[in-house]
CSV table of C-alpha atoms in Angstrom, one decimal:
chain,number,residue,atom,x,y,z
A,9,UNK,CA,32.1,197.0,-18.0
A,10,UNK,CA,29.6,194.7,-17.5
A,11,UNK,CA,29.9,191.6,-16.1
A,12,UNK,CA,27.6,189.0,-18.1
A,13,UNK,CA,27.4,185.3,-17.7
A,14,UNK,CA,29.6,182.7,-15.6
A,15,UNK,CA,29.6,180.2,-18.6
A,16,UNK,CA,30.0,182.5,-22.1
A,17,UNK,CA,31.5,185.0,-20.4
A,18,UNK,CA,29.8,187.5,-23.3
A,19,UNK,CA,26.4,188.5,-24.0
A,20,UNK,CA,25.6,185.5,-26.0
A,21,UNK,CA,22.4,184.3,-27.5
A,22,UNK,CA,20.8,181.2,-27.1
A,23,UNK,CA,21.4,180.6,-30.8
A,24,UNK,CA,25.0,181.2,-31.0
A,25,UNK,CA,25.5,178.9,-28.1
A,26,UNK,CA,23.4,176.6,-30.1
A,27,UNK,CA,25.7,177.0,-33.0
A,28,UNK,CA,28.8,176.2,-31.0
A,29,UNK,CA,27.5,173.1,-29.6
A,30,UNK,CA,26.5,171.8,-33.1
A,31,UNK,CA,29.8,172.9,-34.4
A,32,UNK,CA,31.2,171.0,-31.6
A,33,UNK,CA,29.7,167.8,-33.3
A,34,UNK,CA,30.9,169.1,-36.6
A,35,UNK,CA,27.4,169.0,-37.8
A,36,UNK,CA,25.3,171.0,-40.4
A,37,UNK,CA,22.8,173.2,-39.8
A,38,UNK,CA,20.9,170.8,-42.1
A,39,UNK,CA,21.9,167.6,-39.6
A,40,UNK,CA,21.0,169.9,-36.8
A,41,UNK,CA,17.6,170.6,-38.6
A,42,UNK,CA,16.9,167.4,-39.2
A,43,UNK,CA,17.5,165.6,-35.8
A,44,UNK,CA,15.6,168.1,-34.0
A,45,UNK,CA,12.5,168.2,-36.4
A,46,UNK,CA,13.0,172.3,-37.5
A,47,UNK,CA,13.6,173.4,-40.7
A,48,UNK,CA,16.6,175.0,-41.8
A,49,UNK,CA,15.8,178.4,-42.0
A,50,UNK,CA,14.7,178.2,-38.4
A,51,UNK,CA,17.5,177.0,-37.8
A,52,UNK,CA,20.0,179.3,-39.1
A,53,UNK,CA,17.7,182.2,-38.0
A,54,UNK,CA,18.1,180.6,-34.3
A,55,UNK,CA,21.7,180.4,-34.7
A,56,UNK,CA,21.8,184.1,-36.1
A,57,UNK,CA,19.5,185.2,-33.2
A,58,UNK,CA,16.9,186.5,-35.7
A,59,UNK,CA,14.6,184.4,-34.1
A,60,UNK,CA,14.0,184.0,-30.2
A,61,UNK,CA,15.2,180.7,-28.7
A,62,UNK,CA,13.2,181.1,-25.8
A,63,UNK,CA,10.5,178.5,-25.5
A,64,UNK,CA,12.0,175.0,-23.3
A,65,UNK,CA,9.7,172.6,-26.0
A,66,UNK,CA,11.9,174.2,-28.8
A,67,UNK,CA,15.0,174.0,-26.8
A,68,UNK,CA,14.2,170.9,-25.3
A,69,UNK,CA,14.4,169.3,-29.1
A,70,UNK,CA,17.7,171.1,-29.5
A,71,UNK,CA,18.9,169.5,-27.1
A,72,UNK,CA,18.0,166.0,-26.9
A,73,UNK,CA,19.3,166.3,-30.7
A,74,UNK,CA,22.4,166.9,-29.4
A,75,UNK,CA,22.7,165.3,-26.1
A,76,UNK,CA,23.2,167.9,-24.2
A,77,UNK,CA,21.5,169.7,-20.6
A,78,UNK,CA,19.0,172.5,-21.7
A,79,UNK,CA,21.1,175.1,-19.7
A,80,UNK,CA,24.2,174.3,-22.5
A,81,UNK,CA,21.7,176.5,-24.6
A,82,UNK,CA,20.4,179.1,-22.4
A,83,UNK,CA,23.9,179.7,-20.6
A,84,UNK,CA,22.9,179.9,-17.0
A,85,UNK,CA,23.2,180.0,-14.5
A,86,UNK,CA,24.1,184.0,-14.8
A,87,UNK,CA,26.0,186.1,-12.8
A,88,UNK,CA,24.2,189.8,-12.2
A,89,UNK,CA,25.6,192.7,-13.6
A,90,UNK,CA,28.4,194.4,-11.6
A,91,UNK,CA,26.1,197.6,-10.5
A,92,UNK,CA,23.4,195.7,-9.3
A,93,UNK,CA,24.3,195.3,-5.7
A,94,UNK,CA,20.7,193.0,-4.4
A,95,UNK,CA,21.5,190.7,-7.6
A,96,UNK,CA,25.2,190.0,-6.4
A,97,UNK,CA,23.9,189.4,-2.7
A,98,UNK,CA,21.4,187.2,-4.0
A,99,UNK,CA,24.1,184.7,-5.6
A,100,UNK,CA,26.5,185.3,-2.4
A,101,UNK,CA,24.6,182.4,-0.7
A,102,UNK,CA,24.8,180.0,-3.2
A,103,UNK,CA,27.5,177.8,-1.7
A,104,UNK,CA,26.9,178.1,1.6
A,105,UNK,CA,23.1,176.9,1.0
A,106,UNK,CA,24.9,174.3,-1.1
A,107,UNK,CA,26.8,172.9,1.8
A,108,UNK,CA,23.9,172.5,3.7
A,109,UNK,CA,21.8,170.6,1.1
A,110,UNK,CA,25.1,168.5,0.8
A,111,UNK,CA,25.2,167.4,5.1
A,112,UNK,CA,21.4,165.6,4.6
A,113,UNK,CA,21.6,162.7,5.7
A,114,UNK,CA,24.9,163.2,7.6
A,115,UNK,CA,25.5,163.4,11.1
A,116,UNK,CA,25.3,167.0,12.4
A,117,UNK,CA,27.4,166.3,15.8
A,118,UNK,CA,25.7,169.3,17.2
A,119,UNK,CA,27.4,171.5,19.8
A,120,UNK,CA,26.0,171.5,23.1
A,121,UNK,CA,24.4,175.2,22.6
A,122,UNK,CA,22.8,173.6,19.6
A,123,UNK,CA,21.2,170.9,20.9
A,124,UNK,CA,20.1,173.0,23.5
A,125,UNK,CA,18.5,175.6,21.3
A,126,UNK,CA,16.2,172.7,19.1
A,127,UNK,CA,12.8,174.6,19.2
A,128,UNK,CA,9.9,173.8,17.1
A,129,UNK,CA,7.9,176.8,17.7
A,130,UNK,CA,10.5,179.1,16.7
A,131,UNK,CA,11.7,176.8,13.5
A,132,UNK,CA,8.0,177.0,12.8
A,133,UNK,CA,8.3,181.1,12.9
A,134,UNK,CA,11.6,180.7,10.9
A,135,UNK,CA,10.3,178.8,8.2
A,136,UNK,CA,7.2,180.3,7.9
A,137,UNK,CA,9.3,183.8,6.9
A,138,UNK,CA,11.9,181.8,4.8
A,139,UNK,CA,8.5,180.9,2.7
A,140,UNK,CA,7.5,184.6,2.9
A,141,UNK,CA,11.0,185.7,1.0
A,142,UNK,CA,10.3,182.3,-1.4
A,143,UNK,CA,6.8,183.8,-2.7
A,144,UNK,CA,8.1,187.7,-2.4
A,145,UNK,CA,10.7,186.2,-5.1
A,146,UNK,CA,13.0,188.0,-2.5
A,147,UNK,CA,16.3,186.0,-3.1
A,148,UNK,CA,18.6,188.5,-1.1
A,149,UNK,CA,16.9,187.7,2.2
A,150,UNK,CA,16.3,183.7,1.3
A,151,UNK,CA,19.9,183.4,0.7
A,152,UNK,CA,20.5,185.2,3.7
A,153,UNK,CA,18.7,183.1,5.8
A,154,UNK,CA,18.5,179.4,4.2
A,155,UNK,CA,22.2,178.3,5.6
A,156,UNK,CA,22.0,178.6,9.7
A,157,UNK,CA,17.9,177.8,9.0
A,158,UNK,CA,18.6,174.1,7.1
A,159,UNK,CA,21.3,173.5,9.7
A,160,UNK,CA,19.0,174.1,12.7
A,161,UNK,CA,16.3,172.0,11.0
A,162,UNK,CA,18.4,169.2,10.1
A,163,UNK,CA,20.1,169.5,14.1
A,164,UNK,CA,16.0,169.2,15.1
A,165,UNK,CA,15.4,167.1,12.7
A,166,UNK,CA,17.8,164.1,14.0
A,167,UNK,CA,17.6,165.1,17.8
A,168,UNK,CA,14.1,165.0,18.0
A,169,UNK,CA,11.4,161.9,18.5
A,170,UNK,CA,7.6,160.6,17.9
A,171,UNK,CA,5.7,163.0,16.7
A,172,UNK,CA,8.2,165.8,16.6
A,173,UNK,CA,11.0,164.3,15.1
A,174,UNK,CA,7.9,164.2,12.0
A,175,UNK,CA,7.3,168.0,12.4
A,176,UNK,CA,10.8,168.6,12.0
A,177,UNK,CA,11.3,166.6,9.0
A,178,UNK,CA,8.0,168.8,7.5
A,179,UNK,CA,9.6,171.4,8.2
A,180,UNK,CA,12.9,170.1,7.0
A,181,UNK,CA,10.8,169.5,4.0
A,182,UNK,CA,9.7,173.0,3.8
A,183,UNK,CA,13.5,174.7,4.1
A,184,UNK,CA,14.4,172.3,1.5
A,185,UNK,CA,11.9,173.5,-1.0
A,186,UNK,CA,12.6,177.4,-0.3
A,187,UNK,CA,16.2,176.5,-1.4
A,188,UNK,CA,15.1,174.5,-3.8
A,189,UNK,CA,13.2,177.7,-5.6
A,190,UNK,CA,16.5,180.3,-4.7
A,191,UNK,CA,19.0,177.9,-6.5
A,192,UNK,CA,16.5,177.4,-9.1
A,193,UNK,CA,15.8,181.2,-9.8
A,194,UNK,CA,18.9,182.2,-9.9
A,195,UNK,CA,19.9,179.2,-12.9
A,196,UNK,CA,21.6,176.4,-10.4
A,197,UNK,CA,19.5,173.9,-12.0
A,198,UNK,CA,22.1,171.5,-10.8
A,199,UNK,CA,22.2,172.1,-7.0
A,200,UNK,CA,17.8,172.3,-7.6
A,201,UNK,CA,17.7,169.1,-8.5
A,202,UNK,CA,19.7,167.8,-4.5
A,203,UNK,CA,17.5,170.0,-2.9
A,204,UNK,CA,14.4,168.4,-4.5
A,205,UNK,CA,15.8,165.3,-3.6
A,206,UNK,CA,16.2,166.6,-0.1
A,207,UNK,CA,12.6,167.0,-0.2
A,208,UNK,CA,11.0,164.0,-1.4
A,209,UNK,CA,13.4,162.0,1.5
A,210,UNK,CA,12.2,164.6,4.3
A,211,UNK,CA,8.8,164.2,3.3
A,212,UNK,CA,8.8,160.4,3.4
A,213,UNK,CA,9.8,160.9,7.1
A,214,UNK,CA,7.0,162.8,8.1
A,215,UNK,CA,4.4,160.1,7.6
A,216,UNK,CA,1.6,162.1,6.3
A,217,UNK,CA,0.1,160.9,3.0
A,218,UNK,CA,-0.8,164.2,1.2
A,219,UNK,CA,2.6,165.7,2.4
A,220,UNK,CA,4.5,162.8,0.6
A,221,UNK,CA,2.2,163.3,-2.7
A,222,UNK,CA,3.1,167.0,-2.6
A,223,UNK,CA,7.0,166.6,-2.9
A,224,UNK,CA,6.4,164.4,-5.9
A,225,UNK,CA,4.9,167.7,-7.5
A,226,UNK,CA,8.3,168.9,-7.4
A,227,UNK,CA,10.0,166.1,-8.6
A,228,UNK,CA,7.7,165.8,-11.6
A,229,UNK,CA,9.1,168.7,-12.6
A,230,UNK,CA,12.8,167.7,-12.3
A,231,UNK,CA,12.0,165.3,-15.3
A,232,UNK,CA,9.5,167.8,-17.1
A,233,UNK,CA,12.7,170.2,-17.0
A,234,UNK,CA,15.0,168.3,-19.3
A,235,UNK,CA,12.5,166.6,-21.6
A,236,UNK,CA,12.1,163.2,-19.2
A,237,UNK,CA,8.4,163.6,-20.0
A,238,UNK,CA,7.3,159.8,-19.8
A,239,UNK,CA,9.2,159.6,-16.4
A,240,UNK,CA,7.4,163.4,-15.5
A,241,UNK,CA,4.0,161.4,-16.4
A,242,UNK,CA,4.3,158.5,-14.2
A,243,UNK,CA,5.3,160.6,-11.3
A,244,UNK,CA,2.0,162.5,-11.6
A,245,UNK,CA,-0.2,159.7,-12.5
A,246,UNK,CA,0.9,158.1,-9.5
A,247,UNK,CA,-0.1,161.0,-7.6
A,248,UNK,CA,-3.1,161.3,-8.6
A,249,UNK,CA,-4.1,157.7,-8.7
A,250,UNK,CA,-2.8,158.2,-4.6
A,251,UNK,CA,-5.1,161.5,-4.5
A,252,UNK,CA,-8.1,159.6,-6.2
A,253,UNK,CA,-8.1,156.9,-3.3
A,254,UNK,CA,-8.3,159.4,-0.7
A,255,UNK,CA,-12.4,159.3,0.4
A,256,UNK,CA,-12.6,162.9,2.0
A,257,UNK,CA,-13.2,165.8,0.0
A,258,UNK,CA,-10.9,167.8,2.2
A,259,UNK,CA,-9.3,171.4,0.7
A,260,UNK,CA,-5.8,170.0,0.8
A,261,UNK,CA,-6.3,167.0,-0.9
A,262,UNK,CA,-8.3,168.8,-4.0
A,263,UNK,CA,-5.7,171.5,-4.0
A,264,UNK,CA,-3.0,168.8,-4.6
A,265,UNK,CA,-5.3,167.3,-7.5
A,266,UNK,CA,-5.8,170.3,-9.1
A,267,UNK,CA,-2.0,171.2,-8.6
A,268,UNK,CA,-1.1,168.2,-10.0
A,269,UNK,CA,-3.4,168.5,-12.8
A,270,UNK,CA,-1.5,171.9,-14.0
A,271,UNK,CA,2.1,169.8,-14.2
A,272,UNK,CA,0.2,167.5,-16.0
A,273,UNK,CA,-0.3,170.2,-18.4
A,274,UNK,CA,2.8,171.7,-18.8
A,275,UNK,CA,4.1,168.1,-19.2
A,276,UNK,CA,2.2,167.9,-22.2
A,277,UNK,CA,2.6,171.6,-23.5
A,278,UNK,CA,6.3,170.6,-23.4
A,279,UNK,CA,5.8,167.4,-25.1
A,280,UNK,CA,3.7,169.4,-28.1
A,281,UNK,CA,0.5,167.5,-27.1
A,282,UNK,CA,-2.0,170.6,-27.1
A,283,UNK,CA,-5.0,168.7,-26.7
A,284,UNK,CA,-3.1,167.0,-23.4
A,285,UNK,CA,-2.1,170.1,-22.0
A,286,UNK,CA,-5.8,172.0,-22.3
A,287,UNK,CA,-8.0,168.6,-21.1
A,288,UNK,CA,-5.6,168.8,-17.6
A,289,UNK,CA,-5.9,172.5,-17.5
A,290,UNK,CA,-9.9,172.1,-17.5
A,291,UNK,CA,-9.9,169.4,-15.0
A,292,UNK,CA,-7.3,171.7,-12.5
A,293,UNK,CA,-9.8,174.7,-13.5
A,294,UNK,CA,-13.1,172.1,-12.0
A,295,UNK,CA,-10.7,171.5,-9.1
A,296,UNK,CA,-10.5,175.3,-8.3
A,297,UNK,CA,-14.0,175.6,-8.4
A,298,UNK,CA,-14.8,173.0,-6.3
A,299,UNK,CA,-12.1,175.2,-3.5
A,300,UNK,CA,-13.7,178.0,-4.5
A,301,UNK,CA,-10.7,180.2,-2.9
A,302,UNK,CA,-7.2,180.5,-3.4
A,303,UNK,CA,-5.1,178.4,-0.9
A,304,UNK,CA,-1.4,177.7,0.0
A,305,UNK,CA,-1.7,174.5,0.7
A,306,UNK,CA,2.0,173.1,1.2
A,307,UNK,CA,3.0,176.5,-0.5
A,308,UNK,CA,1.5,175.5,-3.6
A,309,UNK,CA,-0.4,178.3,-4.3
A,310,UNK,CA,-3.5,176.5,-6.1
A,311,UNK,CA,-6.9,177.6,-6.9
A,312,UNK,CA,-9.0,180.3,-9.6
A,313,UNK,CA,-6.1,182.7,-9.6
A,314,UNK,CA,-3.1,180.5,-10.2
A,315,UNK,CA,-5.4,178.2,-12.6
A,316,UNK,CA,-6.2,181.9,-14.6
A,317,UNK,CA,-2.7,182.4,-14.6
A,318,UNK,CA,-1.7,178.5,-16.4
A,319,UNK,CA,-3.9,179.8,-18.4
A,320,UNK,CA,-2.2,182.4,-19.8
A,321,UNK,CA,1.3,180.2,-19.6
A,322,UNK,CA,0.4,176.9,-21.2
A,323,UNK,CA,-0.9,178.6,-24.2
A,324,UNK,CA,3.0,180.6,-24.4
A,325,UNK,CA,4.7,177.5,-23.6
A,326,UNK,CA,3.1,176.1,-27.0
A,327,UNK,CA,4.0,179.3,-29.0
A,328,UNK,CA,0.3,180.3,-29.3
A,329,UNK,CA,0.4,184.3,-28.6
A,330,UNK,CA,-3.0,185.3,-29.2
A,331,UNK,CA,-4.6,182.6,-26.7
A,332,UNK,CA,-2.2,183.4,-24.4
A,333,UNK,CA,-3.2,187.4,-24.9
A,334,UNK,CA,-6.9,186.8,-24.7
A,335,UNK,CA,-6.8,184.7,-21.9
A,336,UNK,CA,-4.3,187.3,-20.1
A,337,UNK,CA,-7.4,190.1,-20.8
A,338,UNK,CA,-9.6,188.1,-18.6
A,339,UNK,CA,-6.6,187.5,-15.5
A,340,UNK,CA,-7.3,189.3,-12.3
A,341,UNK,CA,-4.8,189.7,-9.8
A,342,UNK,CA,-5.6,189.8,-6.0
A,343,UNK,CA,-3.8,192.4,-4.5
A,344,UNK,CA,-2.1,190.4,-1.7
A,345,UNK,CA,-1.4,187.9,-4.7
A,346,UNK,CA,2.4,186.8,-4.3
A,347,UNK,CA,5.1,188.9,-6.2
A,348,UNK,CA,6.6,186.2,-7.2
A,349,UNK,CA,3.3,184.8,-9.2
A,350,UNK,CA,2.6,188.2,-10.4
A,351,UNK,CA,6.0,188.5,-12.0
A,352,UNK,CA,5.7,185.4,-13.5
A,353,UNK,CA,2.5,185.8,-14.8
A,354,UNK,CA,3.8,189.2,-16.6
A,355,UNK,CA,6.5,187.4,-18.0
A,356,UNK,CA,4.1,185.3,-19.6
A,357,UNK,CA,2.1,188.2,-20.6
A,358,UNK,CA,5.3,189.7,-22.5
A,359,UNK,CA,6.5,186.6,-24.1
A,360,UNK,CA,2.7,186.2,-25.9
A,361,UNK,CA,3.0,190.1,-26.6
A,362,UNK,CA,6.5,189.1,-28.4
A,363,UNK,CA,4.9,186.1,-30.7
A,364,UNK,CA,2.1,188.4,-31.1
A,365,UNK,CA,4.9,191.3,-33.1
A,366,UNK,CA,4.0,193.9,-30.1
A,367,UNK,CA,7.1,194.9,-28.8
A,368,UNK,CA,5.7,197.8,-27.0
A,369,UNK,CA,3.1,195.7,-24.7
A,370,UNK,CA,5.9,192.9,-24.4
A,371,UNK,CA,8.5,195.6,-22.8
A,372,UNK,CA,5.7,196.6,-20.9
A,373,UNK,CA,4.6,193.7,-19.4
A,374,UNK,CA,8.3,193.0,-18.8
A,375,UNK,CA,8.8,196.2,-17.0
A,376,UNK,CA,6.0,194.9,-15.0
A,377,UNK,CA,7.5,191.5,-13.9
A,378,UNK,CA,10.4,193.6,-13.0
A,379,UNK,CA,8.6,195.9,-10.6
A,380,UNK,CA,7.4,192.8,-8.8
A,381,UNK,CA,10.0,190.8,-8.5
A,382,UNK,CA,13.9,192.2,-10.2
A,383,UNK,CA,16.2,189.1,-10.0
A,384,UNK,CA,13.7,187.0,-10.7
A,385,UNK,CA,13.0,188.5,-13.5
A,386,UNK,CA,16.4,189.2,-14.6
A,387,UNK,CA,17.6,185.9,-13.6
A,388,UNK,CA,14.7,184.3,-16.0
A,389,UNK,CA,15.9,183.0,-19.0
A,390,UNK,CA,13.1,183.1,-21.5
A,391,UNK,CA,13.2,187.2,-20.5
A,392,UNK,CA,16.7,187.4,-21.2
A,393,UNK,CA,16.6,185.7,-24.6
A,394,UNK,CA,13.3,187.4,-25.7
A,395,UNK,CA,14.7,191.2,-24.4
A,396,UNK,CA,18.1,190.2,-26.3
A,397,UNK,CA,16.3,189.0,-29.9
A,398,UNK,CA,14.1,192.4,-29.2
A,399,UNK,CA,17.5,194.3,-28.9
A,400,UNK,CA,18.9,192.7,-32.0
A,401,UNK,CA,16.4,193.3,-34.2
A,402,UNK,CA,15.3,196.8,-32.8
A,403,UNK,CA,16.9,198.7,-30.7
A,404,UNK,CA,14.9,201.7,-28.5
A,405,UNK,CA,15.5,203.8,-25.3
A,406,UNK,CA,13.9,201.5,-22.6
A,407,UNK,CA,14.4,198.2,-24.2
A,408,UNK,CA,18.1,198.8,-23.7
A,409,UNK,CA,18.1,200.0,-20.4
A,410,UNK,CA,16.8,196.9,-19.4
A,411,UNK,CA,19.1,194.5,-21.4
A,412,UNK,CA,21.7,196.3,-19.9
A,413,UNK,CA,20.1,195.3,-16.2
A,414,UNK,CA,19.6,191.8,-17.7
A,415,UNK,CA,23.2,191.9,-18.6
A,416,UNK,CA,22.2,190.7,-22.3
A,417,UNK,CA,23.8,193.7,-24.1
């Protein structure tokens, strides 16, 4: 049989975890309704998973209402299903990348044979191919690799002076972020959040301006996440006001603008504030023109093709399907463009498909993001509670077989 989730223990919706927690307040669907700002028939067809509870603004209110962490809704993190073998080595590392996020700032009292072995040239190779498995959303390998790599970085890091005790700490930085995305893609919100704290203190180490702006991008998003968005404001503000001061029009430093630009955006999509969310998505769209290219800068990923992609995501993460559809029509995908965007981006693609009532092109595009990038995908929990309402309300051939991968049947 099976094996589901590590916290419901059972295929459970987001709206019958929903209804436990309010029932654990001993309020009324009517209470619940009013708190959160919904009415009560979208409440009770939440709670009767009639009606996806998929998008984080919607689930963001639901919470706050209730004073509880987002993931008390969604149920993750998850555990893979017992057949799929690359799922349960993905989550095999979780603990041991966890003790390594945990000895930061420790002493690492460094056997001989490791002190010997510090080399900055090979970390550089190292971390460079734990970034490849980050954007090939291959979280099998990262896991595989992110324990003895943050151990060796943080042994270089503290053994090392001048100007390479700084490139260590960059690429300290850099180790830090790749677990940072593992824990986060596979539902570990909690352990995210130390590694992104991990970063922003390597970074400040490193003494480079634009490196210390771009770990704030990251922690923006650790507020944006549970609703924090006045906090998830300021942080970007600040970065851009730093960004803004900067005279040179070099790449790196209008790649972070127009980064920073597209959290400002999903900041405000989550906070309902439309008109926000679409005036920073213009200004990151003039940014990418100004690069003119796609760029990687700090593993960012910024320029026409990611800003296409917002596009397409902003408009889902306000509920507005057709935008989000017509938009998607005009998206064109490098071919070497990361996995791990791609599978994103048809994730996006299936949700608006779903608001839109077409279930077909929404278990398409789902199949899709899938192909690209499998426990990402299956790990995501907007997929799993969309594929789960679809299952609900209609079951078919294909749409099952996945929600059985997903583990949501």
């Amino acid at each position: 049989m099976p094996h589901y989730s590590d916290i419901g223990g059972s295929a459970e919706s987001n709206g019958q975890r929903l209804a436990r927690i309010r029932a654990r307040h001993r309020w009324t669907q009517q209470r619940l309704a009013t708190e959160a700002g919904y009415s009560l028939a979208a409440v009770k067809a939440f709670e009767q998973g009639r009606r996806s509870l998929d998008r984080p603004a919607v689930i963001l209110a639901f919470a706050r209402a209730l004073d509880c962490h987002p993931t008390e809704i969604t149920g993750s993190p998850y555990t893979p299903v017992h057949n799929d073998r690359e799922g349960q080595d993905a989550v095999a590392s979780i603990a041991a990348v966890r003790r390594a996020l945990l000895r930061h700032g420790r002493p690492t009292r460094p056997a001989e044979h490791e002190a010997a072995a510090v080399d900055l040239p090979e970390l550089r190779l190292r971390v460079a191919a734990a970034n490849q498995y980050r954007h090939a959303a291959s979280l099998a390998k990262s896991g595989n690799v992110l324990p003895a790599l943050l151990r060796d970085l943080q042994v270089a890091a503290e053994l090392c002076e001048g100007d390479q005790r700084r490139e260590a700490f960059g690429l300290l930085a850099s180790g830090y972020e790749c677990a940072m995305q593992y824990l986060y893609k596979l539902g570990h919100t909690s352990d995210a959040t130390l590694a992104t704290e991990r970063v922003v203190w390597s970074a400040q180490e490193t003494d480079d301006p634009l490196r210390m702006v771009a770990a704030r991008w990251y922690d923006a998003g650790e507020f944006l996440s549970i609703g924090e968005h006045d906090e998830a404001g300021a942080i970007i503000d600040g970065a851009l006001t730093e960004l803004g001061a900067i005279r040179d029009r070099a790449p790196e430093a209008v790649s972070l603008r127009g980064a920073f630009h597209l959290k400002a955006a999903l900041n405000s999509a989550r906070a309902t504030d439309s008109r926000g969310a679409e005036q920073h998505w213009k200004k990151a769209k003039a940014a990418a023109e100004e690069l003119g290219e796609d760029r990687n800068d700090y593993q960012l990923q910024f320029g026409p093709t990611n800003v296409a992609i917002w596009g397409v995501s902003l408009p889902v993460e306000m509920g507005k399907g057709r935008l989000a559809v017509e938009r998607a029509g005009g998206v064109q995908l490098p071919t070497q463009y990361s996995p791990e965007r791609r599978s994103h981006h048809f994730i996006d693609v299936g949700r608006a498909h779903f608001y839109n009532g077409q279930r077909d092109l929404a278990l398409g595009a789902f199949l899709k993001a899938e192909r690209f990038a499998p426990q990402a995908t299956r790990m995501h929990a907007g997929v799993r509670e969309t594929v789960g309402t679809m299952i609900r309300t209609q079951k078919r051939g294909e749409l099952v077989e996945l929600g059985i991968r997903l583990g949501v049947v």
